[in-house]
């Protein structure tokens, strides 16, 4: 099975419609998806959208960059590393999608319970945000 490697990161922009909290500081901006470009000598990350002819570059905050898990939720929203999800059979528990180095795959974790993504059907999951977004 092959899949696309898609990254998401937060692009700071005072006119953005989203707000995240990072190191106790609120930052406005937008989530962007695409290919990841890391320019270490300049200490920034970019998400590049589009094909080889037309590209849109977005500087993003490195701590917010997450890889697509290869899964979507019940409404076909892509689930990225760091997303908060609920399982449709238990709306009281909130889980976070994370990469697990020990078993080399994405899992959803919460309240001491961990599920391997491949053991949960996509139509049983709903994305409700991510670990950086400010609620309300």
Short mmCIF file of N, CA and C in Angstrom, two decimals:
data_model
loop_
_atom_site.label_atom_id
_atom_site.label_comp_id
_atom_site.label_asym_id
_atom_site.label_seq_id
_atom_site.Cartn_x
_atom_site.Cartn_y
_atom_site.Cartn_z
N UNK A 1 0.84 -1.18 0.00
CA UNK A 1 0.00 0.00 0.00
C UNK A 1 0.88 1.24 0.00
N UNK A 2 0.63 2.15 -0.91
CA UNK A 2 1.37 3.41 -0.90
C UNK A 2 0.40 4.53 -0.57
N UNK A 3 0.95 5.62 -0.06
CA UNK A 3 0.11 6.76 0.25
C UNK A 3 0.91 8.03 0.05
N UNK A 4 0.21 9.14 -0.04
CA UNK A 4 0.86 10.42 -0.18
C UNK A 4 1.39 10.89 1.16
N UNK A 5 2.53 11.57 1.11
CA UNK A 5 3.07 12.19 2.32
C UNK A 5 2.71 13.66 2.27
N UNK A 6 1.74 14.04 3.08
CA UNK A 6 1.25 15.41 3.13
C UNK A 6 1.51 15.94 4.53
N UNK A 7 2.02 17.16 4.59
CA UNK A 7 2.29 17.80 5.87
C UNK A 7 1.34 18.96 6.08
N UNK A 8 1.12 19.29 7.34
CA UNK A 8 0.33 20.47 7.70
C UNK A 8 1.13 21.25 8.73
N UNK A 9 1.07 22.56 8.63
CA UNK A 9 1.73 23.42 9.60
C UNK A 9 0.97 24.72 9.74
N UNK A 10 1.26 25.44 10.82
CA UNK A 10 0.55 26.69 11.09
C UNK A 10 1.36 27.86 10.57
N UNK A 11 0.73 28.63 9.67
CA UNK A 11 1.34 29.82 9.07
C UNK A 11 0.85 31.06 9.83
N UNK A 12 1.74 31.74 10.57
CA UNK A 12 1.33 32.93 11.31
C UNK A 12 0.89 34.04 10.36
N UNK A 13 -0.26 34.66 10.67
CA UNK A 13 -0.78 35.75 9.86
C UNK A 13 -1.79 36.50 10.71
N UNK A 14 -1.54 37.77 10.97
CA UNK A 14 -2.44 38.57 11.81
C UNK A 14 -3.87 38.62 11.27
N UNK A 15 -4.04 38.40 9.98
CA UNK A 15 -5.37 38.40 9.37
C UNK A 15 -5.98 37.00 9.32
N UNK A 16 -5.31 36.02 9.89
CA UNK A 16 -5.79 34.65 9.86
C UNK A 16 -7.05 34.44 10.67
N UNK A 17 -7.78 33.37 10.34
CA UNK A 17 -9.04 33.09 11.02
C UNK A 17 -8.89 32.10 12.18
N UNK A 18 -7.70 31.51 12.33
CA UNK A 18 -7.47 30.54 13.40
C UNK A 18 -6.52 31.12 14.44
N UNK A 19 -6.61 30.61 15.66
CA UNK A 19 -5.70 31.00 16.74
C UNK A 19 -5.19 29.75 17.42
N UNK A 20 -3.88 29.71 17.62
CA UNK A 20 -3.28 28.61 18.37
C UNK A 20 -2.58 29.18 19.59
N UNK A 21 -2.24 28.30 20.53
CA UNK A 21 -1.43 28.67 21.68
C UNK A 21 -0.15 27.87 21.62
N UNK A 22 0.98 28.58 21.67
CA UNK A 22 2.28 27.93 21.64
C UNK A 22 3.16 28.60 22.68
N UNK A 23 3.65 27.80 23.63
CA UNK A 23 4.47 28.32 24.73
C UNK A 23 3.77 29.45 25.47
N UNK A 24 2.46 29.30 25.67
CA UNK A 24 1.67 30.27 26.42
C UNK A 24 1.30 31.52 25.64
N UNK A 25 1.66 31.58 24.37
CA UNK A 25 1.41 32.76 23.55
C UNK A 25 0.37 32.43 22.48
N UNK A 26 -0.63 33.31 22.31
CA UNK A 26 -1.64 33.12 21.28
C UNK A 26 -1.13 33.69 19.96
N UNK A 27 -1.32 32.91 18.89
CA UNK A 27 -0.83 33.31 17.58
C UNK A 27 -1.96 33.13 16.57
N UNK A 28 -2.25 34.18 15.77
CA UNK A 28 -3.26 34.09 14.71
C UNK A 28 -2.61 33.63 13.43
N UNK A 29 -3.39 32.95 12.59
CA UNK A 29 -2.88 32.50 11.30
C UNK A 29 -3.81 31.51 10.65
N UNK A 30 -3.22 30.65 9.82
CA UNK A 30 -3.98 29.65 9.08
C UNK A 30 -3.21 28.34 9.02
N UNK A 31 -3.92 27.22 8.98
CA UNK A 31 -3.32 25.91 8.73
C UNK A 31 -3.15 25.74 7.24
N UNK A 32 -1.98 25.27 6.82
CA UNK A 32 -1.71 25.03 5.40
C UNK A 32 -1.20 23.60 5.23
N UNK A 33 -1.50 23.01 4.08
CA UNK A 33 -1.10 21.63 3.78
C UNK A 33 -0.27 21.60 2.51
N UNK A 34 0.64 20.65 2.43
CA UNK A 34 1.41 20.46 1.22
C UNK A 34 2.70 19.71 1.49
N UNK A 35 3.70 19.95 0.66
CA UNK A 35 5.02 19.35 0.83
C UNK A 35 5.82 20.17 1.82
N UNK A 36 6.66 19.50 2.58
CA UNK A 36 7.48 20.19 3.58
C UNK A 36 8.85 20.50 3.01
N UNK A 37 9.29 21.74 3.22
CA UNK A 37 10.62 22.18 2.82
C UNK A 37 11.29 22.75 4.06
N UNK A 38 12.45 22.23 4.42
CA UNK A 38 13.16 22.69 5.61
C UNK A 38 14.47 23.34 5.17
N UNK A 39 14.62 24.61 5.48
CA UNK A 39 15.87 25.31 5.17
C UNK A 39 16.58 25.56 6.50
N UNK A 40 17.40 24.60 6.89
CA UNK A 40 18.03 24.65 8.21
C UNK A 40 18.95 25.86 8.38
N UNK A 41 19.65 26.23 7.31
CA UNK A 41 20.56 27.37 7.44
C UNK A 41 19.81 28.67 7.69
N UNK A 42 18.53 28.73 7.30
CA UNK A 42 17.73 29.92 7.54
C UNK A 42 16.77 29.73 8.70
N UNK A 43 16.76 28.55 9.28
CA UNK A 43 15.93 28.20 10.43
C UNK A 43 14.45 28.48 10.20
N UNK A 44 13.93 27.99 9.07
CA UNK A 44 12.49 28.07 8.87
C UNK A 44 12.00 26.86 8.11
N UNK A 45 10.73 26.62 8.26
CA UNK A 45 10.05 25.54 7.56
C UNK A 45 9.04 26.18 6.62
N UNK A 46 8.84 25.56 5.48
CA UNK A 46 7.82 26.02 4.54
C UNK A 46 6.95 24.84 4.14
N UNK A 47 5.68 25.13 3.97
CA UNK A 47 4.78 24.19 3.33
C UNK A 47 4.58 24.71 1.92
N UNK A 48 4.78 23.85 0.94
CA UNK A 48 4.67 24.25 -0.46
C UNK A 48 3.42 23.59 -1.04
N UNK A 49 2.49 24.42 -1.51
CA UNK A 49 1.27 23.92 -2.13
C UNK A 49 1.40 24.01 -3.64
N UNK A 50 0.76 23.12 -4.33
CA UNK A 50 0.66 23.24 -5.77
C UNK A 50 1.65 22.39 -6.53
N UNK A 51 1.60 22.50 -7.85
CA UNK A 51 2.47 21.69 -8.69
C UNK A 51 3.78 22.42 -8.95
N UNK A 52 4.59 21.87 -9.84
CA UNK A 52 5.92 22.43 -10.10
C UNK A 52 5.87 23.78 -10.79
N UNK A 53 4.78 24.08 -11.48
CA UNK A 53 4.68 25.35 -12.21
C UNK A 53 4.21 26.47 -11.29
N UNK A 54 3.19 26.19 -10.50
CA UNK A 54 2.65 27.21 -9.60
C UNK A 54 2.80 26.71 -8.17
N UNK A 55 3.61 27.40 -7.40
CA UNK A 55 3.82 27.01 -6.00
C UNK A 55 3.52 28.19 -5.09
N UNK A 56 2.92 27.88 -3.98
CA UNK A 56 2.67 28.89 -2.95
C UNK A 56 3.46 28.45 -1.72
N UNK A 57 4.36 29.31 -1.27
CA UNK A 57 5.21 29.01 -0.12
C UNK A 57 4.63 29.69 1.12
N UNK A 58 4.54 28.92 2.21
CA UNK A 58 4.05 29.45 3.48
C UNK A 58 5.09 29.15 4.55
N UNK A 59 5.63 30.15 5.19
CA UNK A 59 6.48 29.91 6.36
C UNK A 59 5.58 29.40 7.47
N UNK A 60 6.00 28.33 8.15
CA UNK A 60 5.19 27.75 9.21
C UNK A 60 6.02 27.59 10.48
N UNK A 61 5.34 27.47 11.60
CA UNK A 61 5.99 27.28 12.89
C UNK A 61 6.39 25.81 13.00
N UNK A 62 7.70 25.52 13.15
CA UNK A 62 8.18 24.14 13.13
C UNK A 62 7.47 23.20 14.12
N UNK A 63 7.17 23.67 15.32
CA UNK A 63 6.54 22.82 16.33
C UNK A 63 5.15 22.35 15.92
N UNK A 64 4.51 23.05 14.96
CA UNK A 64 3.15 22.70 14.57
C UNK A 64 3.09 21.77 13.36
N UNK A 65 4.24 21.47 12.78
CA UNK A 65 4.25 20.63 11.57
C UNK A 65 3.91 19.19 11.94
N UNK A 66 2.94 18.64 11.23
CA UNK A 66 2.54 17.26 11.45
C UNK A 66 2.32 16.55 10.14
N UNK A 67 2.60 15.27 10.13
CA UNK A 67 2.41 14.43 8.95
C UNK A 67 0.99 13.88 8.93
N UNK A 68 0.42 13.79 7.74
CA UNK A 68 -0.88 13.16 7.58
C UNK A 68 -0.77 11.69 7.94
N UNK A 69 -1.69 11.19 8.73
CA UNK A 69 -1.66 9.80 9.20
C UNK A 69 -2.02 8.80 8.10
N UNK A 70 -2.55 9.31 6.99
CA UNK A 70 -3.03 8.42 5.93
C UNK A 70 -4.51 8.09 6.11
N UNK A 71 -5.12 8.66 7.15
CA UNK A 71 -6.53 8.38 7.45
C UNK A 71 -7.34 9.66 7.39
N UNK A 72 -8.63 9.48 7.15
CA UNK A 72 -9.60 10.57 7.22
C UNK A 72 -10.66 10.18 8.24
N UNK A 73 -11.40 11.18 8.70
CA UNK A 73 -12.46 10.86 9.66
C UNK A 73 -13.76 10.58 8.90
N UNK A 74 -14.86 10.47 9.64
CA UNK A 74 -16.15 10.11 9.05
C UNK A 74 -16.60 11.13 8.01
N UNK A 75 -16.19 12.40 8.12
CA UNK A 75 -16.58 13.42 7.14
C UNK A 75 -15.48 13.69 6.13
N UNK A 76 -14.51 12.77 6.02
CA UNK A 76 -13.42 12.82 5.04
C UNK A 76 -12.39 13.92 5.32
N UNK A 77 -12.31 14.41 6.56
CA UNK A 77 -11.28 15.35 6.98
C UNK A 77 -10.00 14.59 7.24
N UNK A 78 -8.88 15.04 6.65
CA UNK A 78 -7.60 14.38 6.89
C UNK A 78 -7.23 14.49 8.36
N UNK A 79 -6.68 13.40 8.90
CA UNK A 79 -6.24 13.37 10.29
C UNK A 79 -4.71 13.48 10.30
N UNK A 80 -4.20 14.53 10.96
CA UNK A 80 -2.77 14.78 11.04
C UNK A 80 -2.24 14.49 12.44
N UNK A 81 -0.95 14.25 12.52
CA UNK A 81 -0.25 14.13 13.80
C UNK A 81 -0.58 15.37 14.63
N UNK A 82 -1.06 15.18 15.84
CA UNK A 82 -1.42 16.29 16.71
C UNK A 82 -2.90 16.62 16.73
N UNK A 83 -3.70 16.00 15.86
CA UNK A 83 -5.14 16.26 15.85
C UNK A 83 -5.81 15.61 17.05
N UNK A 84 -6.84 16.28 17.55
CA UNK A 84 -7.68 15.73 18.61
C UNK A 84 -8.90 15.12 17.96
N UNK A 85 -9.23 13.90 18.39
CA UNK A 85 -10.35 13.17 17.79
C UNK A 85 -11.21 12.55 18.88
N UNK A 86 -12.43 12.23 18.48
CA UNK A 86 -13.31 11.42 19.34
C UNK A 86 -13.70 10.20 18.52
N UNK A 87 -14.02 9.13 19.22
CA UNK A 87 -14.54 7.93 18.58
C UNK A 87 -16.05 7.97 18.69
N UNK A 88 -16.74 7.65 17.62
CA UNK A 88 -18.19 7.80 17.59
C UNK A 88 -18.93 6.95 18.61
N UNK A 89 -18.28 5.92 19.16
CA UNK A 89 -18.96 5.13 20.18
C UNK A 89 -18.69 5.65 21.60
N UNK A 90 -17.87 6.71 21.74
CA UNK A 90 -17.56 7.25 23.06
C UNK A 90 -17.21 8.73 22.94
N UNK A 91 -18.23 9.58 22.94
CA UNK A 91 -18.04 11.01 22.74
C UNK A 91 -17.41 11.71 23.94
N UNK A 92 -17.31 11.03 25.09
CA UNK A 92 -16.77 11.64 26.30
C UNK A 92 -15.24 11.65 26.33
N UNK A 93 -14.61 10.79 25.56
CA UNK A 93 -13.16 10.66 25.57
C UNK A 93 -12.55 11.38 24.37
N UNK A 94 -11.53 12.20 24.62
CA UNK A 94 -10.81 12.88 23.55
C UNK A 94 -9.43 12.23 23.43
N UNK A 95 -9.07 11.89 22.21
CA UNK A 95 -7.79 11.26 21.93
C UNK A 95 -6.96 12.19 21.05
N UNK A 96 -5.65 11.99 21.06
CA UNK A 96 -4.76 12.75 20.20
C UNK A 96 -4.01 11.80 19.28
N UNK A 97 -4.00 12.13 18.00
CA UNK A 97 -3.24 11.34 17.04
C UNK A 97 -1.76 11.65 17.18
N UNK A 98 -0.95 10.62 17.34
CA UNK A 98 0.50 10.79 17.55
C UNK A 98 1.25 9.66 16.86
N UNK A 99 2.49 9.93 16.49
CA UNK A 99 3.39 8.90 15.98
C UNK A 99 3.98 8.15 17.16
N UNK A 100 3.98 6.84 17.15
CA UNK A 100 4.56 6.03 18.22
C UNK A 100 5.83 5.38 17.69
N UNK A 101 6.98 5.83 18.15
CA UNK A 101 8.27 5.30 17.69
C UNK A 101 8.46 3.84 18.06
N UNK A 102 7.91 3.41 19.20
CA UNK A 102 8.11 2.03 19.65
C UNK A 102 7.51 1.00 18.68
N UNK A 103 6.35 1.33 18.11
CA UNK A 103 5.71 0.38 17.19
C UNK A 103 5.70 0.90 15.75
N UNK A 104 6.31 2.05 15.52
CA UNK A 104 6.50 2.64 14.19
C UNK A 104 5.19 2.78 13.41
N UNK A 105 4.20 3.41 14.06
CA UNK A 105 2.95 3.71 13.36
C UNK A 105 2.20 4.81 14.11
N UNK A 106 1.16 5.35 13.47
CA UNK A 106 0.32 6.35 14.12
C UNK A 106 -0.68 5.68 15.05
N UNK A 107 -0.90 6.28 16.20
CA UNK A 107 -1.87 5.80 17.17
C UNK A 107 -2.73 6.97 17.62
N UNK A 108 -3.87 6.67 18.23
CA UNK A 108 -4.64 7.69 18.94
C UNK A 108 -4.57 7.32 20.41
N UNK A 109 -4.23 8.32 21.23
CA UNK A 109 -4.01 8.08 22.66
C UNK A 109 -4.86 9.03 23.49
N UNK A 110 -5.29 8.54 24.64
CA UNK A 110 -6.03 9.37 25.57
C UNK A 110 -6.42 8.58 26.80
N UNK A 111 -6.31 9.20 27.96
CA UNK A 111 -6.69 8.58 29.24
C UNK A 111 -6.09 7.20 29.42
N UNK A 112 -4.83 7.06 29.07
CA UNK A 112 -4.13 5.80 29.28
C UNK A 112 -4.45 4.70 28.30
N UNK A 113 -5.24 5.01 27.27
CA UNK A 113 -5.62 4.03 26.26
C UNK A 113 -4.99 4.44 24.94
N UNK A 114 -4.53 3.44 24.18
CA UNK A 114 -3.92 3.72 22.89
C UNK A 114 -4.48 2.75 21.86
N UNK A 115 -4.88 3.29 20.71
CA UNK A 115 -5.37 2.49 19.60
C UNK A 115 -4.49 2.72 18.39
N UNK A 116 -4.11 1.66 17.70
CA UNK A 116 -3.42 1.78 16.42
C UNK A 116 -4.45 2.23 15.40
N UNK A 117 -4.12 3.27 14.61
CA UNK A 117 -5.07 3.79 13.62
C UNK A 117 -5.63 2.70 12.72
N UNK A 118 -4.80 1.77 12.32
CA UNK A 118 -5.27 0.73 11.40
C UNK A 118 -6.30 -0.20 12.03
N UNK A 119 -6.48 -0.14 13.35
CA UNK A 119 -7.47 -0.97 14.03
C UNK A 119 -8.78 -0.23 14.28
N UNK A 120 -8.88 1.02 13.79
CA UNK A 120 -10.09 1.82 13.96
C UNK A 120 -10.57 2.23 12.57
N UNK A 121 -11.83 2.00 12.29
CA UNK A 121 -12.38 2.40 10.98
C UNK A 121 -12.48 3.92 10.92
N UNK A 122 -12.16 4.48 9.74
CA UNK A 122 -12.21 5.93 9.57
C UNK A 122 -13.59 6.51 9.88
N UNK A 123 -14.66 5.77 9.58
CA UNK A 123 -16.00 6.29 9.82
C UNK A 123 -16.38 6.27 11.31
N UNK A 124 -15.48 5.77 12.16
CA UNK A 124 -15.71 5.78 13.61
C UNK A 124 -15.02 6.97 14.31
N UNK A 125 -14.27 7.77 13.53
CA UNK A 125 -13.46 8.84 14.09
C UNK A 125 -13.99 10.19 13.64
N UNK A 126 -13.92 11.20 14.54
CA UNK A 126 -14.27 12.58 14.17
C UNK A 126 -13.19 13.52 14.69
N UNK A 127 -12.61 14.33 13.80
CA UNK A 127 -11.62 15.34 14.19
C UNK A 127 -12.37 16.50 14.84
N UNK A 128 -11.91 16.91 16.04
CA UNK A 128 -12.55 18.02 16.73
C UNK A 128 -11.60 19.21 16.93
N UNK A 129 -10.39 19.11 16.41
CA UNK A 129 -9.41 20.19 16.54
C UNK A 129 -8.02 19.59 16.60
N UNK A 130 -7.10 20.33 17.20
CA UNK A 130 -5.75 19.79 17.40
C UNK A 130 -5.18 20.35 18.68
N UNK A 131 -4.02 19.86 19.07
CA UNK A 131 -3.48 20.20 20.39
C UNK A 131 -2.99 21.63 20.51
N UNK A 132 -2.98 22.40 19.42
CA UNK A 132 -2.52 23.79 19.50
C UNK A 132 -3.64 24.81 19.46
N UNK A 133 -4.80 24.42 18.94
CA UNK A 133 -5.88 25.40 18.75
C UNK A 133 -6.49 25.85 20.06
N UNK A 134 -6.84 27.13 20.07
CA UNK A 134 -7.51 27.75 21.22
C UNK A 134 -9.00 27.54 21.06
N UNK A 135 -9.64 27.06 22.10
CA UNK A 135 -11.08 26.86 22.03
C UNK A 135 -11.81 28.15 22.38
N UNK A 136 -12.97 28.31 21.73
CA UNK A 136 -13.82 29.45 22.02
C UNK A 136 -13.28 30.67 21.44
#
